[in-house]
PDB file of C-alpha atoms in Angstrom:
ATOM      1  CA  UNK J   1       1.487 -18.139  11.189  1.00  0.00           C
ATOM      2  CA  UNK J   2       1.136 -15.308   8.276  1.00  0.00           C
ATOM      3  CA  UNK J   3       4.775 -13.592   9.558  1.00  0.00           C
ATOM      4  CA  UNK J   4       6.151 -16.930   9.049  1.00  0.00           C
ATOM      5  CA  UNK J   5       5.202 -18.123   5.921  1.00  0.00           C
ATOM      6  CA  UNK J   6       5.714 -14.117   4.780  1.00  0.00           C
ATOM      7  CA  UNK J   7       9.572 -14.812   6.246  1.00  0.00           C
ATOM      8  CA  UNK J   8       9.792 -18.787   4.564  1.00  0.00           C
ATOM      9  CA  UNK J   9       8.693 -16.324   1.205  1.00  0.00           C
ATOM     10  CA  UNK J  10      10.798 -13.672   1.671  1.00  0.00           C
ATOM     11  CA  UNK J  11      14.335 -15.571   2.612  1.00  0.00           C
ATOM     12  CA  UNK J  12      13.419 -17.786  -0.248  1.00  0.00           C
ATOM     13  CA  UNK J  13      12.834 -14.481  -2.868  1.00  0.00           C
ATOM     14  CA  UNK J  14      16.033 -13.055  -1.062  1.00  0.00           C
ATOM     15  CA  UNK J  15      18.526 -16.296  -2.270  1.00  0.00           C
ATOM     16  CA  UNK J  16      17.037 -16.571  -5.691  1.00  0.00           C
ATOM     17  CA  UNK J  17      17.377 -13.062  -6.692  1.00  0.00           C
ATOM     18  CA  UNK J  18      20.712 -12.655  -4.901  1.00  0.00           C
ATOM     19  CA  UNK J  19      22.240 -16.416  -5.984  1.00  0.00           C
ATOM     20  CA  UNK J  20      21.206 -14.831 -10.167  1.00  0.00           C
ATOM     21  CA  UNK J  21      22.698 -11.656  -9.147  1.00  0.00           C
ATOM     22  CA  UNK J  22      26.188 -13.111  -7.753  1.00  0.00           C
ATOM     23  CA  UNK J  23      26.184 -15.387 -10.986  1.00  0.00           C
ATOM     24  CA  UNK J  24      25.461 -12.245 -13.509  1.00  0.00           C
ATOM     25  CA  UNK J  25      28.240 -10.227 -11.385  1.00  0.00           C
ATOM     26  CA  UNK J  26      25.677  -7.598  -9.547  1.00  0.00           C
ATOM     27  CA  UNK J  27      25.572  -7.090  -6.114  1.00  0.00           C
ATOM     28  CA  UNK J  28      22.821  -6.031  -4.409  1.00  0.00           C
ATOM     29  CA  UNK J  29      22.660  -3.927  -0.922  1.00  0.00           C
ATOM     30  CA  UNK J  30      20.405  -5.536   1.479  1.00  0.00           C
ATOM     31  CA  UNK J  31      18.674  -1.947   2.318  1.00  0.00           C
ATOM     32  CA  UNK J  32      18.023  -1.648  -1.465  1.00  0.00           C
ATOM     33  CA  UNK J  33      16.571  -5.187  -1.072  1.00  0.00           C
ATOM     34  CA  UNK J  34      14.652  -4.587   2.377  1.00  0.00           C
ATOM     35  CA  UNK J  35      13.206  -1.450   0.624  1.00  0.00           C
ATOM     36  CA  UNK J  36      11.658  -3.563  -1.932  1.00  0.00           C
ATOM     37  CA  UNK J  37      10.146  -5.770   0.037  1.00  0.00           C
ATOM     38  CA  UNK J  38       8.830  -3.285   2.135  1.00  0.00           C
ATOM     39  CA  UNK J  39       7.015  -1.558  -1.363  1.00  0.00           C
ATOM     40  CA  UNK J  40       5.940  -5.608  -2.547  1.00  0.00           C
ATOM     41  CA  UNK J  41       4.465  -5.737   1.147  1.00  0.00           C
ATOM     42  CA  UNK J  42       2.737  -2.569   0.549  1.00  0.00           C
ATOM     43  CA  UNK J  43       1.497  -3.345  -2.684  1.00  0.00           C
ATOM     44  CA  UNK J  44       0.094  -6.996  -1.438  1.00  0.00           C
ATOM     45  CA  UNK J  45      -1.921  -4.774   1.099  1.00  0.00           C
ATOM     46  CA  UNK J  46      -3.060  -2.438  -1.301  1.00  0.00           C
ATOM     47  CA  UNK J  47      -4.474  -5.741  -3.024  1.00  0.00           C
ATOM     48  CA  UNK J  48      -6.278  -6.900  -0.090  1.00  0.00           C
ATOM     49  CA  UNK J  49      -7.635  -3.045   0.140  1.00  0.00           C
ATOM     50  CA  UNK J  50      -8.981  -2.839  -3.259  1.00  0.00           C
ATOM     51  CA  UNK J  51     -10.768  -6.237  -2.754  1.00  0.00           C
ATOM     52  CA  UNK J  52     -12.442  -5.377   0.738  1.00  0.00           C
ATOM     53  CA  UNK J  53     -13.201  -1.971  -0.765  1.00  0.00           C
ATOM     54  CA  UNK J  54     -15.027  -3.535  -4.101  1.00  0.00           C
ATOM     55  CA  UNK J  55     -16.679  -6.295  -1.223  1.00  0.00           C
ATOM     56  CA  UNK J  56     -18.174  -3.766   1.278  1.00  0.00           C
ATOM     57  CA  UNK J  57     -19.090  -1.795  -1.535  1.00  0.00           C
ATOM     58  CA  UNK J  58     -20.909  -4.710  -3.128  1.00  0.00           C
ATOM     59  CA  UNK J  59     -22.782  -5.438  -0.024  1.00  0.00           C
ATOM     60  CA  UNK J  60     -24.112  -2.389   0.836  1.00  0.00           C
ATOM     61  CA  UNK J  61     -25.219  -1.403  -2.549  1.00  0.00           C
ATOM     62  CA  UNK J  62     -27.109  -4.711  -3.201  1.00  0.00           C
ATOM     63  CA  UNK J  63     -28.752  -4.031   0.257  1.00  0.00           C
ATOM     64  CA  UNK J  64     -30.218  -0.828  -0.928  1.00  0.00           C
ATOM     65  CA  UNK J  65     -27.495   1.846   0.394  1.00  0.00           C
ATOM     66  CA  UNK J  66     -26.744   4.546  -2.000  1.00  0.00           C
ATOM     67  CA  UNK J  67     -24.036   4.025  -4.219  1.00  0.00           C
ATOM     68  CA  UNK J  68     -21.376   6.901  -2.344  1.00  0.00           C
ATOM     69  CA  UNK J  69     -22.170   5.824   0.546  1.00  0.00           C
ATOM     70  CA  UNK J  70     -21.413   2.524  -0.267  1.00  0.00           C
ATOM     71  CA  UNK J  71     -17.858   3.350  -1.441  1.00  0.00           C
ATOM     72  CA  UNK J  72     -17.131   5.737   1.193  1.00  0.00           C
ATOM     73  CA  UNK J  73     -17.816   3.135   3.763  1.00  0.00           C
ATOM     74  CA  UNK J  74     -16.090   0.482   1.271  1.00  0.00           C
ATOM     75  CA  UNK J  75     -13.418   2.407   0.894  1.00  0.00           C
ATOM     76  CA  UNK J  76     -13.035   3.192   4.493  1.00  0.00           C
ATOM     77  CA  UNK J  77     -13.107  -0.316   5.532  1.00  0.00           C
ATOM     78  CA  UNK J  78     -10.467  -0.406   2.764  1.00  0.00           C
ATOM     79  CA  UNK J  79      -8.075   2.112   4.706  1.00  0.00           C
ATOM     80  CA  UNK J  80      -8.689   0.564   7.911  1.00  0.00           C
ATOM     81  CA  UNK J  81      -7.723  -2.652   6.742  1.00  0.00           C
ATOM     82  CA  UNK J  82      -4.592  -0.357   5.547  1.00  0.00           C
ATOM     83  CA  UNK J  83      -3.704   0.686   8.837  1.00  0.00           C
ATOM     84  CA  UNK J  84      -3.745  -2.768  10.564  1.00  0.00           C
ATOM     85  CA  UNK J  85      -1.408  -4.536   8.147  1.00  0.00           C
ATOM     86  CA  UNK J  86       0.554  -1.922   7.188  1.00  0.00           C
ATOM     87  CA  UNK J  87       1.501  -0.446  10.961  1.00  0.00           C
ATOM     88  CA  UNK J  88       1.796  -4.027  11.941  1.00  0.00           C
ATOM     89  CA  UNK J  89       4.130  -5.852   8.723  1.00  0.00           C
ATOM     90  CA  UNK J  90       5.047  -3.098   6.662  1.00  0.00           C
ATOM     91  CA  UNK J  91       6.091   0.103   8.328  1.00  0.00           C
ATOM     92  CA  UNK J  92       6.909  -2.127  11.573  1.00  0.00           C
ATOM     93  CA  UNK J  93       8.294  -0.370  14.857  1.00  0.00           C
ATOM     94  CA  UNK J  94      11.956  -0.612  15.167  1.00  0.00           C
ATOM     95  CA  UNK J  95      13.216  -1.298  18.790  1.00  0.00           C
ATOM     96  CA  UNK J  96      13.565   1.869  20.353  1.00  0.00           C
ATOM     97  CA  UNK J  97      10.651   4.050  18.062  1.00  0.00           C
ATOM     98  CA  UNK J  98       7.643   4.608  19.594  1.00  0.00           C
ATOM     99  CA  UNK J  99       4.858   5.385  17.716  1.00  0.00           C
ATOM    100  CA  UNK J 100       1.088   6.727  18.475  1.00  0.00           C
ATOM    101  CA  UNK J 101      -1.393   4.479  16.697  1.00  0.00           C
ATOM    102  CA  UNK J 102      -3.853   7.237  16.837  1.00  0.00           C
ATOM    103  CA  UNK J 103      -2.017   9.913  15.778  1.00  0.00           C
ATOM    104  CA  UNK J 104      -0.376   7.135  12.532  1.00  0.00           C
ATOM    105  CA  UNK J 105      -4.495   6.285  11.644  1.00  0.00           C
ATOM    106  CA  UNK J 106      -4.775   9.583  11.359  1.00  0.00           C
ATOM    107  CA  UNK J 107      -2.440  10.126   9.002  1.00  0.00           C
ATOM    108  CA  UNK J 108      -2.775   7.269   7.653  1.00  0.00           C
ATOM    109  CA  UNK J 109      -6.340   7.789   6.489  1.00  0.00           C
ATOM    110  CA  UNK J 110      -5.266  11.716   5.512  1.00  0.00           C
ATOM    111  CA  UNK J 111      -2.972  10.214   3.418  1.00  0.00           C
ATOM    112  CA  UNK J 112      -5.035   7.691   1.574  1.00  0.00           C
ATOM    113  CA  UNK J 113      -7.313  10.770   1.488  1.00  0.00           C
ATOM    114  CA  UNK J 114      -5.039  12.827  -0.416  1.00  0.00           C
ATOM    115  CA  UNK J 115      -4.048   9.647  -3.026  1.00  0.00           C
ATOM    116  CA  UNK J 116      -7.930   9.231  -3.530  1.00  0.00           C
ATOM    117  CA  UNK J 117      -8.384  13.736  -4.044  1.00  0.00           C
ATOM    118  CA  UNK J 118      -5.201  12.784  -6.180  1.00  0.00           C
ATOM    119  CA  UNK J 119      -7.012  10.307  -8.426  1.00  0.00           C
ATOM    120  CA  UNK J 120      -9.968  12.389  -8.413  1.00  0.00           C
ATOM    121  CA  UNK J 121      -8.264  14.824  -9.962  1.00  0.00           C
ATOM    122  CA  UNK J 122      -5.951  13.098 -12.471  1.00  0.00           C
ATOM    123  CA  UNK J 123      -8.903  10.791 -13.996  1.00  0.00           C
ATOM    124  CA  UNK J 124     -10.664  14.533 -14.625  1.00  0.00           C
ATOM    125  CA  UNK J 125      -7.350  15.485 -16.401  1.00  0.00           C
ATOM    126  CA  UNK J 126      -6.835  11.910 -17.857  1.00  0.00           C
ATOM    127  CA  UNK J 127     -10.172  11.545 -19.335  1.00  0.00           C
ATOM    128  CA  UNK J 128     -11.636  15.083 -19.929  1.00  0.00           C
ATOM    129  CA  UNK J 129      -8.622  16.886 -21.034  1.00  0.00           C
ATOM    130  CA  UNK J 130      -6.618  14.861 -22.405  1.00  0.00           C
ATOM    131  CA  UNK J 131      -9.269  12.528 -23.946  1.00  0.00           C
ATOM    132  CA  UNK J 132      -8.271   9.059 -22.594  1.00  0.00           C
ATOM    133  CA  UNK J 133     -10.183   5.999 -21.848  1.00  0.00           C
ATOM    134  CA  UNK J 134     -12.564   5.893 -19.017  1.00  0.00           C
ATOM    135  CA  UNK J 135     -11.344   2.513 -18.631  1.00  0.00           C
ATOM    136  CA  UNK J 136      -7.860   3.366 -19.241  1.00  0.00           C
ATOM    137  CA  UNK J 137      -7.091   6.067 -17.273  1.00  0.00           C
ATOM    138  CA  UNK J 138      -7.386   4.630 -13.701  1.00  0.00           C
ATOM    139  CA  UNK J 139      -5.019   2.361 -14.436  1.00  0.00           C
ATOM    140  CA  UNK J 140      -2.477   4.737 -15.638  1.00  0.00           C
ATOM    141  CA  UNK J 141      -3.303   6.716 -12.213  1.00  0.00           C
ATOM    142  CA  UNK J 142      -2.235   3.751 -10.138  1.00  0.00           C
ATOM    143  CA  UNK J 143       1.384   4.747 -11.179  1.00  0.00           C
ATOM    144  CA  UNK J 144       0.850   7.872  -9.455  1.00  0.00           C
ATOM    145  CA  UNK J 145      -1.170   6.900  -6.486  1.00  0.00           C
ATOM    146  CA  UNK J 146       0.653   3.638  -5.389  1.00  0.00           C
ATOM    147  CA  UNK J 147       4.020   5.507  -5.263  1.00  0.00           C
ATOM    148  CA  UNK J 148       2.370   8.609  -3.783  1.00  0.00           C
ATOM    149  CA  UNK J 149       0.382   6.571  -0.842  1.00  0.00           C
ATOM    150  CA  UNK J 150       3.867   4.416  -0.433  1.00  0.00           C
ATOM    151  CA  UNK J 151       5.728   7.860   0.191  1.00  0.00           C
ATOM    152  CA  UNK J 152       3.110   9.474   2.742  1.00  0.00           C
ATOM    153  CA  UNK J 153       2.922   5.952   4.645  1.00  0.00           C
ATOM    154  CA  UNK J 154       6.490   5.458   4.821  1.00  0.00           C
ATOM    155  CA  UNK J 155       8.011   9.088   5.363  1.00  0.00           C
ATOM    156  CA  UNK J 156       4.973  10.321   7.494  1.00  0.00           C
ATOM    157  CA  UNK J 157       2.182   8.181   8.881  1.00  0.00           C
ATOM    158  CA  UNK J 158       4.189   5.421  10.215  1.00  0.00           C
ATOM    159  CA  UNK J 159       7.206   7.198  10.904  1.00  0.00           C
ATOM    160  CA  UNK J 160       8.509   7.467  14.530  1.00  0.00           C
ATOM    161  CA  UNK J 161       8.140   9.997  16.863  1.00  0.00           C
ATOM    162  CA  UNK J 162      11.451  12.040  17.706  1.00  0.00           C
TER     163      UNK J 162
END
C-alpha cells in the first residue's frame, strides 16, 4: 500500500516538475530525476530515523535508563529502522544484483557510525573553535552528514556485489 501511494506521489511530482520544465524550455534527464528521488526518499527516512531515535530515547530515559544509553539504543533503533526502508525503497535491488543483507547492515550501521563520529567531531569544531551556537551548529552539520550518510549508503552499503 506505502509503494503505491509513494509511486501515485512520485509520477505525480515527476509531470509537474517536468510539464514547468518543458514550458520554461529545460529538459530534464530522467537519471538526474530518479537520483533525486532516490536522495528525497532518503531524506524522508532520515525523518522517520530522527523521530524513532528522539522516541526510544524518550522512553528509556523517563524509565530510569541512563541518558547514553538511552541514545545509543535510540539511535540504534534509529539505524535499524535505516536499514529496513532504505535496502527495501531506496537503494532497491536491481534485477540481476544480489546483495547480502548482512554484510549491507553492516555497513550500513558503519556508515551511520562514521556520519555520527563525523558530527561528533564537527559540533566540537563548530561550537568550541569556531564559537557558534550550541543550538546552531547541529543544524549546519546536517549539510555535512545527510550528504555524507547518502554517499556511504548509496556507493557502498547497498551497493551490489560483483
Amino acid at each position: 500500500m506505502l509503494n503505491k501511494i509513494w509511486d501515485f506521489i512520485e509520477h505525480l511530482a515527476h509531470y509537474i516538475v517536468f510539464t514547468f520544465a518543458k514550458l520554461i524550455g529545460i529538459q530534464i534527464k530522467e537519471e538526474k530525476w530518479n537520483g533525486f528521488m532516490q536522495f528525497i526518499k532518503f531524506g524522508m527516512v532520515g525523518v522517520s530515523n530522527t523521530f524513532i531515535t528522539i522516541v526510544v530515547n524518550a522512553l528509556l530515559v523517563s524509565a530510569g535508563i541512563h541518558y547514553q544509553v538511552s541514545y545509543f539504543v535510540g539511535y540504534l533503533a534509529g539505524i535499524i529502522n535505516a536499514f529496513y526502508w532504505n535496502n527495501k525503497y531506496v537503494f532497491k535491488e536491481k534485477e540481476g544484483e544480489e546483495r547480502s543483507i548482512m554484510v549491507a547492515f553492516i555497513k550500513c550501521v558503519m556508515s551511520y557510525a562514521g556520519g555520527y563520529v563525523c558530527s561528533c567531531v564537527l559540533l566540537f569544531l563548530f561550537v568550541k573553535i569556531l564559537g557558534l551556537s550550541s543550538y546552531f551548529a547541529p543544524i549546519l552539520i546536517l549539510f555535512v552528514t545527510i550528504p555524507l550518510n547518502y554517499v556511504l549508503n548509496k556507493k557502498w552499503a547497498f551497493k551490489a556485489q560483483v
